[in-house]
Amino acid sequence: MKLAVEFYDAWLCWGIDQGVKALKDAGFDAIDMSYYHDAGEFFLDEHYREKALEVKAALQRHGLTCTQAHGPIEMRYGMAFDDSNPAWVRLKRAMESAAIIGIHHIVVEGMEVPAPSASYLNLDYNYAFYKKLEPLCEEFGIVIAVENLKKAFTYPDQMNEILRRLKAPTALRNRVVEIIRCHMTPLTAGVDDVMICNVFAYNGNSLGEKG
């Protein structure tokens, strides 16, 4: 089993190289690359490719791997799914950056459709969103991970349905993998058994849990 940890706080405290080294010294085997909040602003600017290579080099230098990434949390209902939307551009950059580092899975959160829309509209909207990302999955060779967040997929049947739709007979079916319990379970696409936890365990059940 590999013990992985989110990179956000380590990067925030020590930067790229020293952050990776600190996690290695602490006994971790891998990182969960973060592209949200301040990290998103830093890693997804116009120099995102160079910064991805810097992360990749630091991981190689200190003997760590990267098991997955977490994309930006910026897309909202009504935003355009094209380059006219800065949030969409950063999401595309996150997918490319992750691919450069050598990451095979990136969490892309679904969006909440405002009430009183019916649940099927929530599913339809998010299905269209993920389908729009399909060409990028193919281009970068990366798998989108769908997280069971309350805002997008409140009930198990909704999560099951979005996965069923995405696993229809199209190229996307091999590009989608379910992640549950806030990244605590091993991925289901042939990845080694992995436990991912938060570096400072913000909530009581984050550290040391395994799905």
Coordinates of C-alpha atoms in Angstrom, one line a residue:
M1 CA 0.0 0.0 0.0
K2 CA 1.1 3.5 -0.8
L3 CA 0.5 6.3 1.7
A4 CA -0.3 9.5 -0.2
V5 CA -1.1 13.0 1.0
E6 CA -2.5 16.2 -0.5
F7 CA 0.3 18.5 -1.6
Y8 CA -1.6 21.8 -1.0
D9 CA -0.4 22.5 2.5
A10 CA 3.1 21.3 2.0
W11 CA 3.5 23.5 -1.1
L12 CA 1.9 26.5 0.8
C13 CA 4.4 26.1 3.7
W14 CA 7.6 25.1 1.9
G15 CA 7.3 25.5 -1.9
I16 CA 7.7 22.8 -4.5
D17 CA 11.0 21.1 -3.8
Q18 CA 11.1 21.5 -0.1
G19 CA 7.5 20.6 0.2
V20 CA 8.1 17.3 -1.6
K21 CA 11.2 16.6 0.5
A22 CA 9.3 17.3 3.7
L23 CA 6.6 14.8 2.8
K24 CA 9.2 12.2 1.8
D25 CA 11.0 12.8 5.2
A26 CA 7.6 12.4 6.9
G27 CA 7.2 8.9 5.5
F28 CA 4.8 9.5 2.6
D29 CA 5.1 7.6 -0.7
A30 CA 3.1 9.8 -2.9
I31 CA 1.3 13.1 -3.2
D32 CA -2.2 14.1 -4.4
M33 CA -1.5 17.1 -6.6
S34 CA -3.7 20.2 -5.8
Y35 CA -4.9 22.6 -8.4
Y36 CA -7.4 24.6 -6.3
H37 CA -7.4 27.9 -4.3
D38 CA -3.9 29.5 -4.1
A39 CA -2.3 26.4 -5.6
G40 CA -4.5 26.8 -8.7
E41 CA -3.5 30.4 -9.1
F42 CA 0.1 29.5 -8.9
F43 CA 0.3 26.2 -10.9
L44 CA -2.2 27.2 -13.6
D45 CA -0.9 30.6 -14.7
E46 CA 0.8 31.1 -18.1
H47 CA 3.9 29.2 -16.9
Y48 CA 1.9 26.1 -16.0
R49 CA 3.9 23.7 -18.2
E50 CA 7.2 24.8 -16.7
K51 CA 5.8 24.5 -13.2
A52 CA 4.5 21.0 -13.9
L53 CA 8.0 19.9 -15.0
E54 CA 9.4 21.4 -11.8
V55 CA 7.0 19.3 -9.7
K56 CA 7.8 16.2 -11.8
A57 CA 11.6 16.8 -11.3
A58 CA 11.1 17.3 -7.5
L59 CA 9.1 14.0 -7.2
Q60 CA 11.8 12.2 -9.1
R61 CA 14.6 13.8 -7.1
H62 CA 13.1 12.8 -3.8
G63 CA 11.7 9.4 -4.8
L64 CA 7.9 10.2 -4.6
T65 CA 5.1 9.5 -7.0
C66 CA 1.8 11.3 -7.7
T67 CA -1.2 9.1 -7.5
Q68 CA -3.9 11.6 -8.5
A69 CA -4.7 15.3 -8.9
H70 CA -7.6 17.4 -7.8
G71 CA -8.7 19.9 -10.4
P72 CA -9.8 23.5 -9.8
I73 CA -13.1 24.1 -8.0
E74 CA -14.2 27.0 -10.1
M75 CA -16.8 25.8 -12.6
R76 CA -20.4 26.9 -11.8
Y77 CA -23.8 26.4 -13.4
G78 CA -24.2 28.7 -16.4
M79 CA -20.5 29.1 -17.2
A80 CA -19.4 28.4 -20.7
F81 CA -17.7 25.2 -21.5
D82 CA -15.1 26.9 -23.8
D83 CA -12.1 29.1 -23.7
S84 CA -14.1 32.3 -23.3
N85 CA -14.4 31.1 -19.7
P86 CA -11.2 31.6 -17.6
A87 CA -12.4 28.8 -15.2
W88 CA -12.6 26.4 -18.2
V89 CA -9.1 27.4 -19.4
R90 CA -7.7 26.7 -15.9
L91 CA -9.4 23.3 -15.8
K92 CA -7.9 22.4 -19.2
R93 CA -4.5 23.5 -17.9
A94 CA -4.9 21.4 -14.8
M95 CA -5.6 18.3 -17.0
E96 CA -2.5 19.0 -19.1
S97 CA -0.3 19.8 -16.1
A98 CA -1.3 16.6 -14.4
A99 CA -0.5 14.7 -17.6
I100 CA 2.9 16.3 -17.8
I101 CA 3.7 15.3 -14.2
G102 CA 2.6 11.7 -15.1
I103 CA -0.6 11.6 -13.2
H104 CA -3.3 9.3 -14.6
H105 CA -6.4 10.5 -12.7
I106 CA -7.7 13.9 -11.9
V107 CA -10.8 14.7 -9.8
V108 CA -13.2 17.1 -11.6
E109 CA -16.1 18.0 -9.4
G110 CA -19.6 18.2 -10.7
M111 CA -21.8 21.3 -10.5
E112 CA -25.0 22.0 -8.7
V113 CA -28.0 22.9 -10.8
P114 CA -29.9 25.6 -8.8
A115 CA -33.2 24.6 -7.3
P116 CA -36.0 24.0 -8.1
S117 CA -34.6 22.1 -11.0
A118 CA -35.3 18.4 -11.0
S119 CA -32.6 15.9 -10.2
Y120 CA -32.5 14.7 -13.8
L121 CA -31.5 18.2 -14.9
N122 CA -28.6 18.0 -12.5
L123 CA -27.6 14.8 -14.2
D124 CA -28.1 16.0 -17.7
Y125 CA -26.1 19.2 -17.1
N126 CA -23.2 17.4 -15.5
Y127 CA -23.2 14.7 -18.2
A128 CA -22.9 17.4 -20.8
F129 CA -20.1 19.0 -18.8
Y130 CA -18.1 15.7 -18.5
K131 CA -18.7 14.8 -22.2
K132 CA -17.3 18.2 -23.2
L133 CA -14.1 17.2 -21.4
E134 CA -13.9 13.9 -23.3
P135 CA -11.6 15.2 -26.1
L136 CA -9.2 16.5 -23.5
C137 CA -9.1 13.2 -21.8
E138 CA -8.1 11.6 -25.1
E139 CA -5.6 14.4 -25.9
F140 CA -3.8 14.2 -22.6
G141 CA -4.3 10.5 -21.8
I142 CA -5.9 11.2 -18.4
V143 CA -8.9 9.8 -16.6
I144 CA -11.5 12.1 -15.0
A145 CA -12.5 11.0 -11.5
V146 CA -16.1 11.8 -10.5
E147 CA -16.5 12.7 -6.8
N148 CA -19.8 12.0 -5.0
L149 CA -20.3 15.6 -3.7
K150 CA -23.6 16.6 -2.2
K151 CA -23.8 19.7 -4.3
A152 CA -23.9 17.6 -7.5
F153 CA -24.8 14.1 -6.7
T154 CA -26.8 14.1 -3.5
Y155 CA -28.1 10.5 -3.5
P156 CA -26.5 7.1 -4.4
D157 CA -28.9 6.6 -7.4
Q158 CA -27.7 10.0 -8.9
M159 CA -24.1 8.9 -8.6
N160 CA -24.8 5.6 -10.1
E161 CA -26.7 7.1 -12.9
I162 CA -24.0 9.6 -13.9
L163 CA -21.5 6.9 -13.9
R164 CA -23.8 4.6 -15.9
R165 CA -24.3 7.4 -18.5
L166 CA -20.6 8.1 -18.7
K167 CA -19.7 4.5 -19.2
A168 CA -21.9 4.2 -22.2
P169 CA -20.2 2.8 -25.3
T170 CA -18.1 5.8 -26.2
A171 CA -14.4 6.6 -25.8
L172 CA -15.2 8.2 -22.4
R173 CA -16.2 4.9 -20.8
N174 CA -12.5 4.1 -20.1
R175 CA -11.8 7.6 -19.0
V176 CA -14.1 7.8 -16.0
V177 CA -13.6 6.3 -12.5
E178 CA -15.6 6.7 -9.4
I179 CA -14.0 8.1 -6.3
I180 CA -16.0 8.0 -3.1
R181 CA -15.6 9.1 0.6
C182 CA -13.5 12.2 -0.3
H183 CA -10.6 10.3 -2.1
M184 CA -10.2 7.8 0.7
T185 CA -10.7 4.7 -1.4
P186 CA -8.4 3.0 -3.8
L187 CA -9.0 4.0 -7.4
T188 CA -10.8 1.3 -9.5
A189 CA -8.8 1.5 -12.7
G190 CA -5.8 -0.7 -12.0
V191 CA -4.0 1.7 -9.8
D192 CA -2.0 0.3 -6.8
D193 CA -3.8 0.3 -3.4
V194 CA -3.5 3.9 -2.2
M195 CA -4.5 5.7 1.0
I196 CA -4.8 9.5 0.6
C197 CA -5.1 11.8 3.6
N198 CA -4.9 15.5 4.4
V199 CA -1.5 16.6 5.6
F200 CA -2.8 18.4 8.7
A201 CA -6.0 16.4 9.1
Y202 CA -8.5 19.2 9.1
N203 CA -11.4 17.0 9.9
G204 CA -11.3 14.2 12.4
N205 CA -11.6 11.3 10.0
S206 CA -9.3 12.5 7.3
L207 CA -6.0 11.0 8.6
G208 CA -5.5 7.3 8.6
E209 CA -8.8 6.1 7.0
K210 CA -8.8 3.8 4.2
G211 CA -11.8 2.7 2.1

